PDB file of C-alpha atoms in Angstrom:
ATOM      1  CA  UNK A  18      15.317 -39.476 -28.161  1.00 43.00           C
ATOM      2  CA  UNK A  19      16.667 -36.459 -26.925  1.00 42.00           C
ATOM      3  CA  UNK A  20      17.838 -33.340 -28.987  1.00 43.00           C
ATOM      4  CA  UNK A  21      21.213 -32.530 -30.233  1.00 40.00           C
ATOM      5  CA  UNK A  22      22.641 -29.013 -30.051  1.00 39.00           C
ATOM      6  CA  UNK A  23      23.004 -28.919 -34.132  1.00 40.00           C
ATOM      7  CA  UNK A  24      19.458 -29.591 -34.115  1.00 37.00           C
ATOM      8  CA  UNK A  25      16.424 -26.851 -34.688  1.00 39.00           C
ATOM      9  CA  UNK A  26      13.732 -27.477 -31.821  1.00 37.00           C
ATOM     10  CA  UNK A  27      10.311 -27.829 -33.286  1.00 44.00           C
ATOM     11  CA  UNK A  28       7.742 -25.039 -32.372  1.00 43.00           C
ATOM     12  CA  UNK A  29       5.480 -28.071 -31.869  1.00 41.00           C
ATOM     13  CA  UNK A  30       6.975 -29.350 -28.963  1.00 46.00           C
ATOM     14  CA  UNK A  31       5.413 -26.606 -26.814  1.00 61.00           C
ATOM     15  CA  UNK A  32       2.084 -27.756 -25.917  1.00 69.00           C
ATOM     16  CA  UNK A  33       1.389 -26.191 -22.390  1.00 73.00           C
ATOM     17  CA  UNK A  34       1.824 -22.032 -21.161  1.00 75.00           C
ATOM     18  CA  UNK A  35       0.869 -21.265 -17.732  1.00 77.00           C
ATOM     19  CA  UNK A  36      -1.622 -18.328 -17.778  1.00 80.00           C
ATOM     20  CA  UNK A  37      -1.756 -15.820 -15.579  1.00 83.00           C
ATOM     21  CA  UNK A  38      -5.305 -14.831 -14.911  1.00 88.00           C
ATOM     22  CA  UNK A  39      -4.122 -11.073 -13.270  1.00 88.00           C
ATOM     23  CA  UNK A  40      -2.114 -10.300 -16.592  1.00 88.00           C
ATOM     24  CA  UNK A  41      -4.697 -11.714 -18.559  1.00 89.00           C
ATOM     25  CA  UNK A  42      -7.230  -9.366 -16.800  1.00 91.00           C
ATOM     26  CA  UNK A  43      -5.171  -6.022 -16.859  1.00 91.00           C
ATOM     27  CA  UNK A  44      -4.101  -6.874 -20.893  1.00 92.00           C
ATOM     28  CA  UNK A  45      -7.925  -7.195 -21.824  1.00 94.00           C
ATOM     29  CA  UNK A  46      -9.805  -5.374 -19.706  1.00 93.00           C
ATOM     30  CA  UNK A  47     -10.584  -2.831 -22.828  1.00 95.00           C
ATOM     31  CA  UNK A  48     -12.174  -6.112 -24.707  1.00 95.00           C
ATOM     32  CA  UNK A  49     -15.398  -7.109 -25.343  1.00 95.00           C
ATOM     33  CA  UNK A  50     -16.350 -10.651 -24.643  1.00 95.00           C
ATOM     34  CA  UNK A  51     -16.091 -11.726 -28.601  1.00 96.00           C
ATOM     35  CA  UNK A  52     -12.531  -9.954 -28.697  1.00 97.00           C
ATOM     36  CA  UNK A  53     -11.171 -11.690 -25.709  1.00 95.00           C
ATOM     37  CA  UNK A  54     -12.747 -15.098 -26.528  1.00 96.00           C
ATOM     38  CA  UNK A  55     -10.855 -14.564 -30.271  1.00 97.00           C
ATOM     39  CA  UNK A  56      -7.797 -13.184 -28.539  1.00 96.00           C
ATOM     40  CA  UNK A  57      -7.174 -16.107 -26.125  1.00 94.00           C
ATOM     41  CA  UNK A  58      -7.485 -18.542 -29.282  1.00 95.00           C
ATOM     42  CA  UNK A  59      -5.030 -16.321 -31.222  1.00 95.00           C
ATOM     43  CA  UNK A  60      -2.760 -16.628 -28.381  1.00 93.00           C
ATOM     44  CA  UNK A  61      -2.990 -20.445 -28.245  1.00 91.00           C
ATOM     45  CA  UNK A  62      -2.632 -20.635 -31.995  1.00 92.00           C
ATOM     46  CA  UNK A  63       0.260 -18.410 -31.771  1.00 93.00           C
ATOM     47  CA  UNK A  64       2.162 -20.093 -29.276  1.00 91.00           C
ATOM     48  CA  UNK A  65       1.394 -23.977 -30.385  1.00 89.00           C
ATOM     49  CA  UNK A  66       2.594 -23.228 -33.807  1.00 90.00           C
ATOM     50  CA  UNK A  67       5.626 -21.184 -32.907  1.00 90.00           C
ATOM     51  CA  UNK A  68       5.715 -18.726 -35.348  1.00 91.00           C
ATOM     52  CA  UNK A  69       3.765 -15.010 -36.371  1.00 95.00           C
ATOM     53  CA  UNK A  70       0.177 -15.187 -37.945  1.00 96.00           C
ATOM     54  CA  UNK A  71      -0.246 -14.805 -41.895  1.00 96.00           C
ATOM     55  CA  UNK A  72      -1.124 -11.508 -43.346  1.00 96.00           C
ATOM     56  CA  UNK A  73      -3.938 -12.748 -45.474  1.00 97.00           C
ATOM     57  CA  UNK A  74      -7.007 -12.090 -43.192  1.00 96.00           C
ATOM     58  CA  UNK A  75      -9.126 -13.850 -44.776  1.00 96.00           C
ATOM     59  CA  UNK A  76      -6.972 -16.544 -44.467  1.00 97.00           C
ATOM     60  CA  UNK A  77      -6.736 -16.125 -40.839  1.00 97.00           C
ATOM     61  CA  UNK A  78     -10.324 -15.623 -40.015  1.00 97.00           C
ATOM     62  CA  UNK A  79     -10.989 -18.762 -41.659  1.00 97.00           C
ATOM     63  CA  UNK A  80      -8.195 -20.832 -39.379  1.00 96.00           C
ATOM     64  CA  UNK A  81      -9.752 -19.081 -36.246  1.00 96.00           C
ATOM     65  CA  UNK A  82     -13.206 -19.620 -37.504  1.00 96.00           C
ATOM     66  CA  UNK A  83     -14.193 -15.680 -37.382  1.00 97.00           C
ATOM     67  CA  UNK A  84     -16.980 -16.337 -39.748  1.00 95.00           C
ATOM     68  CA  UNK A  85     -19.431 -13.838 -38.611  1.00 96.00           C
ATOM     69  CA  UNK A  86     -19.125 -10.177 -39.479  1.00 96.00           C
ATOM     70  CA  UNK A  87     -18.590  -9.182 -35.759  1.00 96.00           C
ATOM     71  CA  UNK A  88     -16.047 -11.917 -35.739  1.00 97.00           C
ATOM     72  CA  UNK A  89     -14.461 -10.715 -38.603  1.00 97.00           C
ATOM     73  CA  UNK A  90     -14.392  -6.844 -37.173  1.00 97.00           C
ATOM     74  CA  UNK A  91     -13.353  -8.340 -33.698  1.00 97.00           C
ATOM     75  CA  UNK A  92     -10.464 -10.186 -35.212  1.00 97.00           C
ATOM     76  CA  UNK A  93      -9.165  -6.747 -37.363  1.00 97.00           C
ATOM     77  CA  UNK A  94      -9.425  -4.580 -34.352  1.00 97.00           C
ATOM     78  CA  UNK A  95      -7.461  -7.049 -32.067  1.00 97.00           C
ATOM     79  CA  UNK A  96      -4.784  -7.089 -34.868  1.00 97.00           C
ATOM     80  CA  UNK A  97      -4.407  -3.311 -35.192  1.00 97.00           C
ATOM     81  CA  UNK A  98      -4.736  -3.109 -31.359  1.00 96.00           C
ATOM     82  CA  UNK A  99      -2.027  -5.713 -30.436  1.00 96.00           C
ATOM     83  CA  UNK A 100      -0.111  -6.886 -33.457  1.00 97.00           C
ATOM     84  CA  UNK A 101       2.721  -5.317 -35.799  1.00 96.00           C
ATOM     85  CA  UNK A 102       2.550  -5.964 -39.537  1.00 96.00           C
ATOM     86  CA  UNK A 103       5.862  -7.121 -40.596  1.00 95.00           C
ATOM     87  CA  UNK A 104       6.156  -6.002 -44.396  1.00 93.00           C
ATOM     88  CA  UNK A 105       9.026  -7.818 -45.108  1.00 94.00           C
ATOM     89  CA  UNK A 106       7.777 -11.252 -43.901  1.00 94.00           C
ATOM     90  CA  UNK A 107       4.096 -10.405 -44.633  1.00 95.00           C
ATOM     91  CA  UNK A 108       2.962 -11.310 -41.250  1.00 96.00           C
ATOM     92  CA  UNK A 109       1.152 -10.469 -37.980  1.00 97.00           C
ATOM     93  CA  UNK A 110       4.012 -10.340 -34.978  1.00 96.00           C
ATOM     94  CA  UNK A 111       3.067  -9.971 -31.486  1.00 95.00           C
ATOM     95  CA  UNK A 112       5.940  -8.804 -29.140  1.00 92.00           C
ATOM     96  CA  UNK A 113       5.537 -10.440 -25.878  1.00 90.00           C
ATOM     97  CA  UNK A 114       4.129 -13.735 -27.549  1.00 91.00           C
ATOM     98  CA  UNK A 115       7.653 -13.619 -29.666  1.00 90.00           C
ATOM     99  CA  UNK A 116       9.629 -13.360 -26.207  1.00 87.00           C
ATOM    100  CA  UNK A 117       7.979 -16.026 -24.757  1.00 84.00           C
ATOM    101  CA  UNK A 118       8.768 -18.380 -27.929  1.00 86.00           C
ATOM    102  CA  UNK A 119      12.612 -16.944 -27.870  1.00 84.00           C
ATOM    103  CA  UNK A 120      13.129 -17.272 -24.206  1.00 81.00           C
ATOM    104  CA  UNK A 121      11.225 -21.074 -24.586  1.00 79.00           C
ATOM    105  CA  UNK A 122      13.698 -21.679 -27.526  1.00 76.00           C
ATOM    106  CA  UNK A 123      17.127 -20.563 -25.599  1.00 72.00           C
ATOM    107  CA  UNK A 124      15.885 -22.602 -22.355  1.00 69.00           C
ATOM    108  CA  UNK A 125      15.199 -25.817 -24.508  1.00 63.00           C
ATOM    109  CA  UNK A 126      18.663 -25.503 -25.735  1.00 57.00           C
ATOM    110  CA  UNK A 127      20.120 -25.346 -22.957  1.00 53.00           C
ATOM    111  CA  UNK A 128      18.327 -28.303 -21.221  1.00 55.00           C
ATOM    112  CA  UNK A 129      18.648 -30.112 -24.426  1.00 47.00           C
ATOM    113  CA  UNK A 130      20.723 -32.907 -22.297  1.00 37.00           C
ATOM    114  CA  UNK A 131      17.563 -34.142 -20.556  1.00 44.00           C
ATOM    115  CA  UNK A 132      14.728 -32.363 -23.005  1.00 42.00           C
ATOM    116  CA  UNK A 133      12.972 -30.297 -20.614  1.00 34.00           C
ATOM    117  CA  UNK A 134      12.824 -26.318 -20.704  1.00 35.00           C
ATOM    118  CA  UNK A 135      13.351 -25.477 -17.310  1.00 39.00           C
ATOM    119  CA  UNK A 136      10.957 -22.854 -17.813  1.00 41.00           C
ATOM    120  CA  UNK A 137       8.136 -22.094 -15.128  1.00 43.00           C
ATOM    121  CA  UNK A 138       5.924 -20.476 -18.435  1.00 45.00           C
ATOM    122  CA  UNK A 139       6.278 -23.372 -20.670  1.00 44.00           C
ATOM    123  CA  UNK A 140       6.897 -26.951 -20.550  1.00 41.00           C
ATOM    124  CA  UNK A 141       6.928 -30.130 -23.627  1.00 39.00           C
ATOM    125  CA  UNK A 142       5.149 -32.825 -23.690  1.00 42.00           C
ATOM    126  CA  UNK A 143       7.386 -36.109 -23.199  1.00 41.00           C
ATOM    127  CA  UNK A 144       6.690 -39.119 -21.184  1.00 36.00           C
ATOM    128  CA  UNK A 145       9.935 -39.612 -20.350  1.00 35.00           C
ATOM    129  CA  UNK A 146      10.377 -36.570 -18.090  1.00 34.00           C
ATOM    130  CA  UNK A 147       9.319 -35.281 -14.706  1.00 33.00           C
ATOM    131  CA  UNK A 148       6.550 -32.798 -14.268  1.00 37.00           C
ATOM    132  CA  UNK A 149       7.362 -29.615 -13.027  1.00 40.00           C
ATOM    133  CA  UNK A 150       8.359 -29.027  -9.489  1.00 48.00           C
ATOM    134  CA  UNK A 151       5.827 -26.823  -7.618  1.00 52.00           C
ATOM    135  CA  UNK A 152       8.321 -23.968  -6.661  1.00 58.00           C
ATOM    136  CA  UNK A 153       8.992 -23.195  -3.234  1.00 71.00           C
ATOM    137  CA  UNK A 154       8.291 -19.708  -1.059  1.00 72.00           C
ATOM    138  CA  UNK A 155      11.291 -18.542  -1.328  1.00 77.00           C
ATOM    139  CA  UNK A 156      12.086 -19.338  -5.088  1.00 73.00           C
ATOM    140  CA  UNK A 157       8.514 -17.518  -5.322  1.00 73.00           C
ATOM    141  CA  UNK A 158       9.775 -14.581  -3.716  1.00 78.00           C
ATOM    142  CA  UNK A 159      13.006 -14.728  -5.705  1.00 79.00           C
ATOM    143  CA  UNK A 160      11.346 -14.945  -9.042  1.00 77.00           C
ATOM    144  CA  UNK A 161       8.830 -12.190  -7.881  1.00 79.00           C
ATOM    145  CA  UNK A 162      11.944  -9.587  -6.818  1.00 83.00           C
ATOM    146  CA  UNK A 163      13.519 -10.429 -10.418  1.00 83.00           C
ATOM    147  CA  UNK A 164      10.307  -9.883 -12.426  1.00 84.00           C
ATOM    148  CA  UNK A 165      10.022  -6.476 -10.082  1.00 86.00           C
ATOM    149  CA  UNK A 166      13.463  -5.436 -11.036  1.00 87.00           C
ATOM    150  CA  UNK A 167      13.080  -6.140 -14.876  1.00 89.00           C
ATOM    151  CA  UNK A 168       9.762  -3.951 -14.752  1.00 86.00           C
ATOM    152  CA  UNK A 169      11.184  -1.011 -12.517  1.00 90.00           C
ATOM    153  CA  UNK A 170      14.021  -1.335 -15.277  1.00 90.00           C
ATOM    154  CA  UNK A 171      12.178  -1.132 -18.460  1.00 89.00           C
ATOM    155  CA  UNK A 172      10.079   1.791 -16.974  1.00 89.00           C
ATOM    156  CA  UNK A 173      13.105   3.816 -15.885  1.00 91.00           C
ATOM    157  CA  UNK A 174      14.714   3.288 -19.868  1.00 91.00           C
ATOM    158  CA  UNK A 175      11.158   4.872 -20.910  1.00 90.00           C
ATOM    159  CA  UNK A 176      11.841   7.730 -18.102  1.00 92.00           C
ATOM    160  CA  UNK A 177       8.657   6.601 -15.821  1.00 91.00           C
ATOM    161  CA  UNK A 178       9.694   6.793 -12.363  1.00 93.00           C
ATOM    162  CA  UNK A 179       8.564   3.720 -10.249  1.00 90.00           C
ATOM    163  CA  UNK A 180       9.946   4.747  -6.900  1.00 89.00           C
ATOM    164  CA  UNK A 181       6.847   5.433  -5.860  1.00 90.00           C
ATOM    165  CA  UNK A 182       4.612   2.644  -6.680  1.00 89.00           C
ATOM    166  CA  UNK A 183       4.332   0.020  -3.766  1.00 88.00           C
ATOM    167  CA  UNK A 184       3.575  -3.418  -4.257  1.00 87.00           C
ATOM    168  CA  UNK A 185       3.529  -5.994  -7.515  1.00 83.00           C
ATOM    169  CA  UNK A 186      -0.138  -5.642  -8.019  1.00 86.00           C
ATOM    170  CA  UNK A 187       0.272  -1.702  -8.900  1.00 88.00           C
ATOM    171  CA  UNK A 188       3.481  -1.814 -10.767  1.00 87.00           C
ATOM    172  CA  UNK A 189       2.181  -4.263 -12.903  1.00 85.00           C
ATOM    173  CA  UNK A 190      -0.896  -1.533 -13.525  1.00 88.00           C
ATOM    174  CA  UNK A 191       1.841   0.832 -14.135  1.00 89.00           C
ATOM    175  CA  UNK A 192       3.675  -1.381 -16.728  1.00 87.00           C
ATOM    176  CA  UNK A 193       0.352  -2.113 -18.108  1.00 87.00           C
ATOM    177  CA  UNK A 194      -0.337   1.480 -19.153  1.00 90.00           C
ATOM    178  CA  UNK A 195       3.420   1.793 -20.644  1.00 87.00           C
ATOM    179  CA  UNK A 196       3.284  -1.530 -22.248  1.00 85.00           C
ATOM    180  CA  UNK A 197       3.216  -0.097 -25.871  1.00 83.00           C
ATOM    181  CA  UNK A 198       6.146   2.404 -25.155  1.00 85.00           C
ATOM    182  CA  UNK A 199       8.191  -0.447 -23.266  1.00 84.00           C
ATOM    183  CA  UNK A 200       7.837  -2.610 -26.186  1.00 83.00           C
ATOM    184  CA  UNK A 201       8.781  -0.098 -28.906  1.00 78.00           C
ATOM    185  CA  UNK A 202      12.039   0.599 -27.134  1.00 75.00           C
ATOM    186  CA  UNK A 203      12.938  -2.935 -26.606  1.00 71.00           C
ATOM    187  CA  UNK A 204      12.326  -3.380 -30.349  1.00 69.00           C
ATOM    188  CA  UNK A 205      14.600  -0.067 -30.943  1.00 66.00           C
ATOM    189  CA  UNK A 206      17.279  -1.411 -28.874  1.00 62.00           C
ATOM    190  CA  UNK A 207      17.425  -4.722 -30.673  1.00 57.00           C
ATOM    191  CA  UNK A 208      17.244  -3.022 -33.932  1.00 59.00           C
ATOM    192  CA  UNK A 209      20.360  -0.808 -33.227  1.00 61.00           C
ATOM    193  CA  UNK A 210      22.286  -3.788 -31.851  1.00 55.00           C
ATOM    194  CA  UNK A 211      21.404  -6.012 -35.203  1.00 55.00           C
ATOM    195  CA  UNK A 212      22.611  -3.169 -37.115  1.00 57.00           C
ATOM    196  CA  UNK A 213      25.413  -2.526 -35.263  1.00 58.00           C
ATOM    197  CA  UNK A 214      26.630  -5.874 -35.004  1.00 53.00           C
ATOM    198  CA  UNK A 215      26.439  -6.224 -38.889  1.00 53.00           C
ATOM    199  CA  UNK A 216      28.138  -2.989 -39.519  1.00 55.00           C
ATOM    200  CA  UNK A 217      30.906  -4.484 -37.683  1.00 55.00           C
ATOM    201  CA  UNK A 218      30.905  -7.411 -39.504  1.00 51.00           C
ATOM    202  CA  UNK A 219      30.760  -5.729 -42.828  1.00 52.00           C
ATOM    203  CA  UNK A 220      33.673  -4.045 -41.583  1.00 56.00           C
ATOM    204  CA  UNK A 221      35.905  -7.124 -40.605  1.00 51.00           C
ATOM    205  CA  UNK A 222      34.863  -8.578 -43.927  1.00 53.00           C
ATOM    206  CA  UNK A 223      36.300  -5.752 -45.916  1.00 51.00           C
TER     207      UNK A 223
END
């Protein structure tokens, strides 16, 4: 049965996520082996469930099977390193994974007529759909160019000049160095936009 545009997309429909080994290595290169293992489990559960983690660390440790003292310490340091505590919702949020979920849901709405996300990063488990067709060389190059433009623009937004950085590998490394600042900048922009929208709506009502 196909989804209606008025029907919320269930987060449980998200079953597959492509894994970029290069990006993963850059993101986790400072982690210990046990931290990398727990972080991978956290990524899987976060995207599969489609929602942030509970702020109850004891409960989260139980759900992730972090039973030993070393596993518990690894979980706590990962939460400090990679997550932000939302006191309002009492949950731990991961900025990049939230973006992945938002993009997935948006694409799922756009393709609700044929029950496919149309995303190269995420697919749905639907026996009535055809598996993703491999990208052509031209499509891969176009996708790479788009990604490069986005990274250079986001670096520029925080005052980092990337014109002298040649090649996607070096650009990704530069982007990764400034990832936290970029995420903070994006959050600030989103917050300002939301506050501006709320103010306009209030003025209109009054």
